[in-house]
Coordinates of C-alpha atoms in Angstrom, one line a residue:
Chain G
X1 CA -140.7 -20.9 262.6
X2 CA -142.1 -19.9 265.6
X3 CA -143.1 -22.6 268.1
X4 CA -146.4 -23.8 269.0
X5 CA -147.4 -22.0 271.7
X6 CA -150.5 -24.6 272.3
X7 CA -148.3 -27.3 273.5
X8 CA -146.4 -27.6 276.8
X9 CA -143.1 -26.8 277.3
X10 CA -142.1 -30.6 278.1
X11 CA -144.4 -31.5 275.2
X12 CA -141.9 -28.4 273.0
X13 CA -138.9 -30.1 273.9
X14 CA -139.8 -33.7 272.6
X15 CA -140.5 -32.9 269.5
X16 CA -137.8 -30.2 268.7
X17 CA -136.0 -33.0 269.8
X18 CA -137.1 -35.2 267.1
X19 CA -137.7 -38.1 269.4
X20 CA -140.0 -40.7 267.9
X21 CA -140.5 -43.4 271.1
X22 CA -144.2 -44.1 271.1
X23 CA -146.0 -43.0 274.3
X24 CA -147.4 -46.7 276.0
X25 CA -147.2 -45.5 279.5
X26 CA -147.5 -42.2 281.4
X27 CA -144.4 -41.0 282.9
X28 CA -143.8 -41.2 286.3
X29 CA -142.0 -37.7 286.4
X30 CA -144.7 -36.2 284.9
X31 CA -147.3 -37.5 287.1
X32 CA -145.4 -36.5 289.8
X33 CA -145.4 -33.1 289.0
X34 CA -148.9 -33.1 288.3
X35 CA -149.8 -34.4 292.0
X36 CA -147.1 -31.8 293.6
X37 CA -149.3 -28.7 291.1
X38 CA -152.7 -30.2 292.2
X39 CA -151.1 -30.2 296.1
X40 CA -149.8 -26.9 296.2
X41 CA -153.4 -25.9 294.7
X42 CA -155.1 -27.1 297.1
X43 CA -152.2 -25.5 300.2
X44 CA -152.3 -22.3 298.8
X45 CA -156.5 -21.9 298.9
X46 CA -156.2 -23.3 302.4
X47 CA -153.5 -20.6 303.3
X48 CA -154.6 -17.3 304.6
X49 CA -151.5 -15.2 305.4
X50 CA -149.9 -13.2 302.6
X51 CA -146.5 -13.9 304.5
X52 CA -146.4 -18.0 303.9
X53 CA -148.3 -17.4 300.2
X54 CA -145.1 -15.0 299.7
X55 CA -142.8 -17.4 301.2
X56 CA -144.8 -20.2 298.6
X57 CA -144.2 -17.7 295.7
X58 CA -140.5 -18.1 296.7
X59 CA -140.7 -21.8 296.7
X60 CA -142.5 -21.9 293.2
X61 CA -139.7 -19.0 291.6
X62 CA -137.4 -21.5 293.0
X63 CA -138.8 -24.8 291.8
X64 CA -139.2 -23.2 288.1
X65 CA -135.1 -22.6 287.5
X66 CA -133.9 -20.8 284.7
X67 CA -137.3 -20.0 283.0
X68 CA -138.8 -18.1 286.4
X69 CA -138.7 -15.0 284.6
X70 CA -140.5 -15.8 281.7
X71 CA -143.0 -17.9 283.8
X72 CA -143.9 -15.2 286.3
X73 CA -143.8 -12.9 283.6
X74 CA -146.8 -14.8 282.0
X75 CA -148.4 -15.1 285.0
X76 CA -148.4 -12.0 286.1
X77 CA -149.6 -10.4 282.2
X78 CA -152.0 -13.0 282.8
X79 CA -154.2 -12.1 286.0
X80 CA -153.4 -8.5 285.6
X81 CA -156.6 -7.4 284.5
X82 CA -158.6 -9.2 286.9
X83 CA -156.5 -8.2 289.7
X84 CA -156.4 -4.4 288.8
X85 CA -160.3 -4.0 288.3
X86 CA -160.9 -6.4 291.7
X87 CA -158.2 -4.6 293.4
X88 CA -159.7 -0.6 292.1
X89 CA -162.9 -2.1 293.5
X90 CA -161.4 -2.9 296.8
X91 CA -159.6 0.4 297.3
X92 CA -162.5 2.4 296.1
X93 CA -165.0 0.5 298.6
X94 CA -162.3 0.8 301.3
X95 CA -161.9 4.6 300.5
X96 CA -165.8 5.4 300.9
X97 CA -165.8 3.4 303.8
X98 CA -162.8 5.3 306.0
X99 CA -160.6 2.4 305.6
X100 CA -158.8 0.3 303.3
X101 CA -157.9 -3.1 304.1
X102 CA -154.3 -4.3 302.9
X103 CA -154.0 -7.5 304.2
X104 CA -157.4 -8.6 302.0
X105 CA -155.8 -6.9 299.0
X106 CA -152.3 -8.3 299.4
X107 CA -154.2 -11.7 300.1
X108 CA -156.2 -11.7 296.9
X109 CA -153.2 -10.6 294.6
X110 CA -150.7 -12.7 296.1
X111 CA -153.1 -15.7 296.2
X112 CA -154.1 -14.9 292.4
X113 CA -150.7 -14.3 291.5
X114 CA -149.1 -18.0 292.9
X115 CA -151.9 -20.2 291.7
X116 CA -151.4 -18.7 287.8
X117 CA -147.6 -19.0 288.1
X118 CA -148.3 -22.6 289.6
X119 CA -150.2 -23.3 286.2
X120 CA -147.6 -21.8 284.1
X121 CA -145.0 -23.9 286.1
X122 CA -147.1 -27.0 284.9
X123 CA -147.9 -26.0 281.6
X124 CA -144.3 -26.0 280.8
X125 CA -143.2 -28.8 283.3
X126 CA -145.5 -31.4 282.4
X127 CA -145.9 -33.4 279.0
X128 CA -149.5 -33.7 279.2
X129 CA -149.4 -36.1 276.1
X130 CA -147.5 -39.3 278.3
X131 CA -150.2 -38.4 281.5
X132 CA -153.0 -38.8 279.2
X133 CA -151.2 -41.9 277.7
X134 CA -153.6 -44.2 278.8
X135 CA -156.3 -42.7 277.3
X136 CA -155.8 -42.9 273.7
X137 CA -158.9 -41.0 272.5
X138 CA -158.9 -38.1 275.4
X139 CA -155.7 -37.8 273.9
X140 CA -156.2 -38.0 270.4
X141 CA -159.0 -35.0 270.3
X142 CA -156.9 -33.1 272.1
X143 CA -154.2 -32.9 269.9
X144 CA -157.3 -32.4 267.0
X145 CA -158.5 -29.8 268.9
X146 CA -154.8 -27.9 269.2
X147 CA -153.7 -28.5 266.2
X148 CA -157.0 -26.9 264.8
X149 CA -157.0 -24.1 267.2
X150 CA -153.1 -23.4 265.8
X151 CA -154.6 -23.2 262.2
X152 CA -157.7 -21.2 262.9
X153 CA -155.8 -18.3 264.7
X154 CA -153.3 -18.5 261.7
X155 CA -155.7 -18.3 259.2
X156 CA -157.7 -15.5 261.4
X157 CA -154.1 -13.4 261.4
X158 CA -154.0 -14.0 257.1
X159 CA -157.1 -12.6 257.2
X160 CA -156.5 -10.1 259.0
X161 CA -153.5 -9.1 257.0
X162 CA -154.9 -9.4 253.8
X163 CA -158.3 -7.3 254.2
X164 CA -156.3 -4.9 255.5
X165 CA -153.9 -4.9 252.4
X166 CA -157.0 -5.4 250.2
X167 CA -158.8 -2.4 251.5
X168 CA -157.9 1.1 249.8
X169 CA -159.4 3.2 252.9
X170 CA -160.7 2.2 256.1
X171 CA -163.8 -0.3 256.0
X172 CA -166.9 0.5 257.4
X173 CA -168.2 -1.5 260.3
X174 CA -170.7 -3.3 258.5
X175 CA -168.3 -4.3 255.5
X176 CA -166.4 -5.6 258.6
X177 CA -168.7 -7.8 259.6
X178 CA -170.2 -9.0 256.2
X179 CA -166.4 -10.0 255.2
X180 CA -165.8 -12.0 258.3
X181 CA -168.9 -14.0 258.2
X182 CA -168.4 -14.9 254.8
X183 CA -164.7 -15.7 255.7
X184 CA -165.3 -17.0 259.1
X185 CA -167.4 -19.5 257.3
X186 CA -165.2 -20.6 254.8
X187 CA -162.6 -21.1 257.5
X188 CA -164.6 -23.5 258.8
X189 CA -165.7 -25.4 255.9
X190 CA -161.9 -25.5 255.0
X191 CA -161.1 -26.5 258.6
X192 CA -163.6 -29.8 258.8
X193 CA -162.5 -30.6 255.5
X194 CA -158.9 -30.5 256.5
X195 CA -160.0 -32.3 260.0
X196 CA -162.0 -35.1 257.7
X197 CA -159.1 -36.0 255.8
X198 CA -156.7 -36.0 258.5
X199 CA -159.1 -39.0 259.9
X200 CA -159.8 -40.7 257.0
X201 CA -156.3 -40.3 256.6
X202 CA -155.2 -42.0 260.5
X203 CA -157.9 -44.3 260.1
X204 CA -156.3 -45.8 256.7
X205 CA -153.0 -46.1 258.2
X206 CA -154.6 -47.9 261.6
X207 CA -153.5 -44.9 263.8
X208 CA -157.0 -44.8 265.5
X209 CA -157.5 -48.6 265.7
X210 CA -156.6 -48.8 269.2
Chain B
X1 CA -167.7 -14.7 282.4
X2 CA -164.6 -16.7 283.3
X3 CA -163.8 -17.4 287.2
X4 CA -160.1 -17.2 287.5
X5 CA -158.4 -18.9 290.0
X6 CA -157.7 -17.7 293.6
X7 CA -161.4 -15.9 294.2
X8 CA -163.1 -19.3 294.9
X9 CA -162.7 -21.2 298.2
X10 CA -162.1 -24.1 298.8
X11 CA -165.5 -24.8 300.2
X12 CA -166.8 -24.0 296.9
X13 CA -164.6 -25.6 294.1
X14 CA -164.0 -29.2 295.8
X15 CA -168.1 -29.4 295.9
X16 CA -168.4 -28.3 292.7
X17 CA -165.3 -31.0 291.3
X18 CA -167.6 -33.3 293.3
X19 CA -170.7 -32.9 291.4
X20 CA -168.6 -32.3 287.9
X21 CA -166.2 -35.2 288.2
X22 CA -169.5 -37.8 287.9
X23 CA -170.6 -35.5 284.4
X24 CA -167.5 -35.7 283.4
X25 CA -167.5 -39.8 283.3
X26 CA -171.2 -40.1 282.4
X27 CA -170.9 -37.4 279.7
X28 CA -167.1 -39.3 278.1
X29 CA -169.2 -42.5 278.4
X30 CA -172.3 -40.8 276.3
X31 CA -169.5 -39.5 274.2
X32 CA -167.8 -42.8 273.1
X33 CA -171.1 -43.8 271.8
X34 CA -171.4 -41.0 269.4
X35 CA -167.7 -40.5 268.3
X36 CA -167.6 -42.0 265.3
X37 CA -165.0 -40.8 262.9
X38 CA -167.4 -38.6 260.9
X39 CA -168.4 -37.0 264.0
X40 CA -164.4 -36.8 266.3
X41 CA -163.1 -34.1 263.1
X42 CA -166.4 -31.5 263.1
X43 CA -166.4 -31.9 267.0
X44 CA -162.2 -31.1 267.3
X45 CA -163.0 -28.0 264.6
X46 CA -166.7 -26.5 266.6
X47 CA -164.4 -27.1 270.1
X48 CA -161.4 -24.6 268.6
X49 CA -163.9 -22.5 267.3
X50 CA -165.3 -22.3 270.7
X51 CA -161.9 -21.8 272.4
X52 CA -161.7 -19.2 269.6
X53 CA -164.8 -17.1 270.4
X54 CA -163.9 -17.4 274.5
X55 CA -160.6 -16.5 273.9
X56 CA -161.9 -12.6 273.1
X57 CA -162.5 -11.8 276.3
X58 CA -163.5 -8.5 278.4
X59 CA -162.7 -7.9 282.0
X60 CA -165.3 -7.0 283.6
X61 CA -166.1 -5.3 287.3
X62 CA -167.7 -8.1 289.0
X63 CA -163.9 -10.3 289.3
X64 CA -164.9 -12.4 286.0
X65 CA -165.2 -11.6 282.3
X66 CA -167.3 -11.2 279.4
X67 CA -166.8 -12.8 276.1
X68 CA -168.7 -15.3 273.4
X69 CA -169.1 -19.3 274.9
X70 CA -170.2 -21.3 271.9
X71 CA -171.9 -23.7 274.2
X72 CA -175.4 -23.2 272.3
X73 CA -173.7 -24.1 269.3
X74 CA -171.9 -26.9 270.3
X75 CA -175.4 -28.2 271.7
X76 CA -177.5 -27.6 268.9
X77 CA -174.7 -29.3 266.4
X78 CA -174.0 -32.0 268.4
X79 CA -175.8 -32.5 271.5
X80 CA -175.8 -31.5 275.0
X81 CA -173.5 -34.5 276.4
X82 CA -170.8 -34.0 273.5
X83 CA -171.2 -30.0 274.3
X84 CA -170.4 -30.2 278.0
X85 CA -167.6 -31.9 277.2
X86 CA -166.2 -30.3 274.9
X87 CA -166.4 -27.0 276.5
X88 CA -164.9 -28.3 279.1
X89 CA -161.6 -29.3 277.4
X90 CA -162.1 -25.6 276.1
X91 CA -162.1 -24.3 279.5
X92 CA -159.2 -26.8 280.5
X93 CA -157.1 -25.2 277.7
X94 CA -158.0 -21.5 277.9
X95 CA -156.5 -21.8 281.8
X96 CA -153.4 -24.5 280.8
X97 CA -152.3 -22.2 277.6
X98 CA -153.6 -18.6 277.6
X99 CA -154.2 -18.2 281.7
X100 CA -157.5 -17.5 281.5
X101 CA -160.2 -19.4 284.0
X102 CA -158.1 -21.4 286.4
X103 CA -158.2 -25.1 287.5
X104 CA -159.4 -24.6 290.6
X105 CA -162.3 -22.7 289.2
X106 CA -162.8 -25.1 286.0
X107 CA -165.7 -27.8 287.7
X108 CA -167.6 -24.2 288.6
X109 CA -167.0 -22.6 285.1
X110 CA -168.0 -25.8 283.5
X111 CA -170.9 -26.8 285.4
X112 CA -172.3 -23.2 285.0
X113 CA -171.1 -22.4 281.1
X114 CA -171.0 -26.1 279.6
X115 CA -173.8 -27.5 281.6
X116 CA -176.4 -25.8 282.7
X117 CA -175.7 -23.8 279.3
X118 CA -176.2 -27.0 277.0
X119 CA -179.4 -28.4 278.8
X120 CA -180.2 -24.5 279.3
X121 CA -180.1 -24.6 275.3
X122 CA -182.3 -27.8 274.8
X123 CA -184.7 -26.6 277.0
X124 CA -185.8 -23.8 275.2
X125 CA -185.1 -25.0 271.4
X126 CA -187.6 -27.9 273.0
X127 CA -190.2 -25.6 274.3
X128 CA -189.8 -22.9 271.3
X129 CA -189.1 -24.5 269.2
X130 CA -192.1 -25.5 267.1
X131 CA -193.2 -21.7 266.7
X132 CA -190.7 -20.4 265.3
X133 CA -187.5 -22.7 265.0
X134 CA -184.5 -19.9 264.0
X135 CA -186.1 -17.5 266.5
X136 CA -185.9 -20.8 269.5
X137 CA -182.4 -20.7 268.5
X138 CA -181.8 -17.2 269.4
X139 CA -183.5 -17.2 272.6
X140 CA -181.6 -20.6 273.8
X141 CA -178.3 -18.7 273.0
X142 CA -179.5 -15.7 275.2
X143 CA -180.8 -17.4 278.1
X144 CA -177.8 -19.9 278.2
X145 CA -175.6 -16.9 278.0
X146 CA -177.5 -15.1 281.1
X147 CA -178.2 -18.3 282.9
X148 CA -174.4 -19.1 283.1
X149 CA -173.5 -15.6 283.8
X150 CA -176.1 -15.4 286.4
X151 CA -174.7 -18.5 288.3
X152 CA -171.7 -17.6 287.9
X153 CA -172.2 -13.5 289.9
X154 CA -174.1 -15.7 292.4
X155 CA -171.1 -18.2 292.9
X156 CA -168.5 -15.2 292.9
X157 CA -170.7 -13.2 295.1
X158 CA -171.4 -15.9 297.9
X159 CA -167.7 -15.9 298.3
X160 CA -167.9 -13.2 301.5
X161 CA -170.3 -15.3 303.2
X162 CA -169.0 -18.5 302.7
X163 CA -165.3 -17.9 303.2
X164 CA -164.2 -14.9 305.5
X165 CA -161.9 -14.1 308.5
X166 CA -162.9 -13.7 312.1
X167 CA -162.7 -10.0 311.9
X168 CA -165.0 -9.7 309.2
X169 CA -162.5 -9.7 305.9
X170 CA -162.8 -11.8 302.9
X171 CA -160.2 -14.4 302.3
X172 CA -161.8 -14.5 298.3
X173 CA -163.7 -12.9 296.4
X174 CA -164.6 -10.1 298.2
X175 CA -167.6 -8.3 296.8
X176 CA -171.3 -9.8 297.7
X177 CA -174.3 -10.0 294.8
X178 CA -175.4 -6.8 295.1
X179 CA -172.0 -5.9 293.3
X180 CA -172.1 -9.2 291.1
X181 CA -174.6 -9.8 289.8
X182 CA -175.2 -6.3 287.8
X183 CA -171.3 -5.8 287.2
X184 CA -171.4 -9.7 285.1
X185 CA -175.1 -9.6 284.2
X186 CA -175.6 -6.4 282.7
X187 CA -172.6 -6.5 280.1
X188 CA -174.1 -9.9 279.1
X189 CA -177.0 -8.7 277.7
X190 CA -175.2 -7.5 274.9
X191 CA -172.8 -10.4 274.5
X192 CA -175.9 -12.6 274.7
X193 CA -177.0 -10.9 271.7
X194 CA -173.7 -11.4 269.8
X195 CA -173.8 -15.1 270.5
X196 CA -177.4 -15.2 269.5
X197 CA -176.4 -13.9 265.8
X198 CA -173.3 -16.0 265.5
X199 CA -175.2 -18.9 266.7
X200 CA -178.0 -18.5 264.5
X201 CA -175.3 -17.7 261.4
X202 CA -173.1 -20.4 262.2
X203 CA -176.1 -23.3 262.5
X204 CA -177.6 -22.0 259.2
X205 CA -174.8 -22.9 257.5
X206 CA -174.0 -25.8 259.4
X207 CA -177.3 -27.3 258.5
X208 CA -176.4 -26.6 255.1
X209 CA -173.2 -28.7 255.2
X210 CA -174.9 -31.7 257.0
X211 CA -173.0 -31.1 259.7
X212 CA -175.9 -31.2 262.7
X213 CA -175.9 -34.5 264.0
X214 CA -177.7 -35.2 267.4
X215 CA -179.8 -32.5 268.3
X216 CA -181.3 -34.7 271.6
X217 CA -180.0 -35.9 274.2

């Protein structure tokens, strides 16, 4: 079983843990974190010199432990587009113009590059479900909203998969298109029938009673 | 037409949490009146399917990207208040899970896309939409697509003259409008007119299921 890439690390680890504690307060740890993220945010825009934003890339590498690879990994995968095509842009203005500037392109990447491997640092160091502990119903359609978003790119994959098995030679663009709106569109009726149910369901049981 | 984080300065994103921090409370207050438990299960399913159609996305020249919102959608099925919201919380996830957007850049993203594309939509399905109603649609999805893209190129392309070093460099974004607005607009024309069909598929059938609830705001 693969895990649930919509939920946090922290979040990961509870459950494959099996822990049951109900959630009454938010954790102190957590919150912490969350202030120290939303601090170094707000430090790194304010810094302008590629040397201290490299020195704070060090700090954050260090501050993420054992999973740094995997985190800067993500980042990096993650603002590589935008940085190439803003950083092509920047070298091609800089080469009609007679000069290129490197310290505004080792500026923007670095600064690019440290705030998405701050956000992948939080993503898996903060259980977002005991910060938004006292607020039952932000919390509640959140978890809705990521279970749902789980099962729609699971049933979109099935699809995928089984058109493609279904289809003797390749399908022409409008077939395409006329199978996934009919499909599309049963997903969804399936999906707020499933999310219906799941209500009527809590709401039976006095889950959303508070 | 995502703003990532890093190419917005801070002169520009704490003004913007500034103005979106207030929406945000008025629009969960509007949106505890109307979550009832028919409506909390269709609004959960139209916000993945929004995070869904966003999550497609294009790079494109002008630092952002192009891809489907949703926002009409959400507006026209539920309202403008519960669509601003909810796209928000799409925008929140789409930088917490899959990197894209950023939270520095999510009140400008939101305000542009959720906002100003919600009332963007009610505006012209209000002013359109007794001639011809499916048509009204259409057009709303359009012009809240190009709306948000266009406020978005202007945000990105202000960043040289709002945030830049003594000698003349950028510290952000580093391209003005002239390269902005054209590099973001122009690709949205035809995403514009993908969201239009989808929008206009998707409420069809909506409507057929009972599904569209508050339609003003």
């Amino acid at each position: 079983m693969t895990p649930d890439r919509t939920l946090s690390g922290a979040t990961r680890r509870r459950v494959g843990q099996g822990e049951r504690k109900p959630w009454r307060s938010g954790g102190p740890r957590d919150t912490l974190r969350l202030a120290l993220y939303l601090s170094a945010v707000l430090v790194a825009t304010l810094v302008h010199e590629p040397g201290v934003l490299a020195g704070g890339m060090g700090i954050a590498l260090v501050c993420c432990g054992r999973m740094r690879g995997v985190l800067l990994r993500k980042a990096f995968f993650a603002v590589l587009p935008v940085n190439l095509m803003i950083s092509a842009g920047l070298v091609l203005a800089g080469g009609l113009a007679g000069s290129i500037d490197g310290n505004a392109l080792l500026l923007l990447n670095l600064r690019v590059l440290l705030l998405s491997l701050l956000v992948a640092w939080t993503v898996h160091a903060v259980d977002f479900d005991r910060v938004l502990a006292r607020w039952p119903a932000a919390r509640r359609w959140l978890a809705i909203v990521r279970i749902h978003i789980g099962l729609l790119q699971r049933q979109a994959s099935d699809y995928r998969i089984a058109f493609a098995s279904r289809s003797a030679e390749p399908p022409t663009l409008a077939t395409r298109y006329r199978a996934v709106a009919a499909h599309g569109l049963g997903l969804l009726d399936k999906a707020v029938q499933n999310a219906e149910a799941t209500t009527l369901a809590m709401r039976s049981r006095g889950a959303l009673d508070d | 037409m995502h703003i990532p984080d890093g190419l917005l300065s801070p002169q520009t994103w704490l003004p913007a949490f500034a103005i979106a921090v207030p929406l945000w409370a008025l629009g969960a207050r509007r949106l505890a009146h109307t979550m009832g438990d028919a409506v909390v299960p269709r609004l959960a399913v139209f916000t993945a399917l929004a995070f869904l159609m966003s999550t497609l996305m294009v790079p494109l020249p002008g630092g952002t990207s192009g891809h489907a919102v949703g926002v009409s959608l959400l507006t026209l099925v539920f309202g403008p208040w519960p669509a601003f919201m909810a796209y928000s919380l799409v925008l929140l996830l789409q930088a917490l899970v899959i990197g894209a957007g950023g939270v520095t850049a999510l009140p400008v993203n939101a305000l542009a896309m959720g906002f100003v594309g919600a009332w963007t939509t009610v505006g012209c399905v209000a002013l359109l939409g007794r001639l011809h109603h499916e048509a009204a649609i259409a057009v709303a999805a359009v012009a809240s697509i190009l709306l948000s893209a266009l406020i978005v190129a202007l945000v990105l392309g202000l960043q040289p003259w709002i945030a830049s070093a003594a000698d003349g460099s950028p510290r952000f974004f580093p391209f003005g409008p002239a390269v902005t607005v054209p590099a973001i607009l122009i690709p949205h024309l035809f995403l514009a007119a993908g969201e239009a069909a989808l929008t206009v598929l998707i409420l069809r059938h909506a409507r057929k299921r009972h599904w569209v609830g508050v339609t003003t705001p």
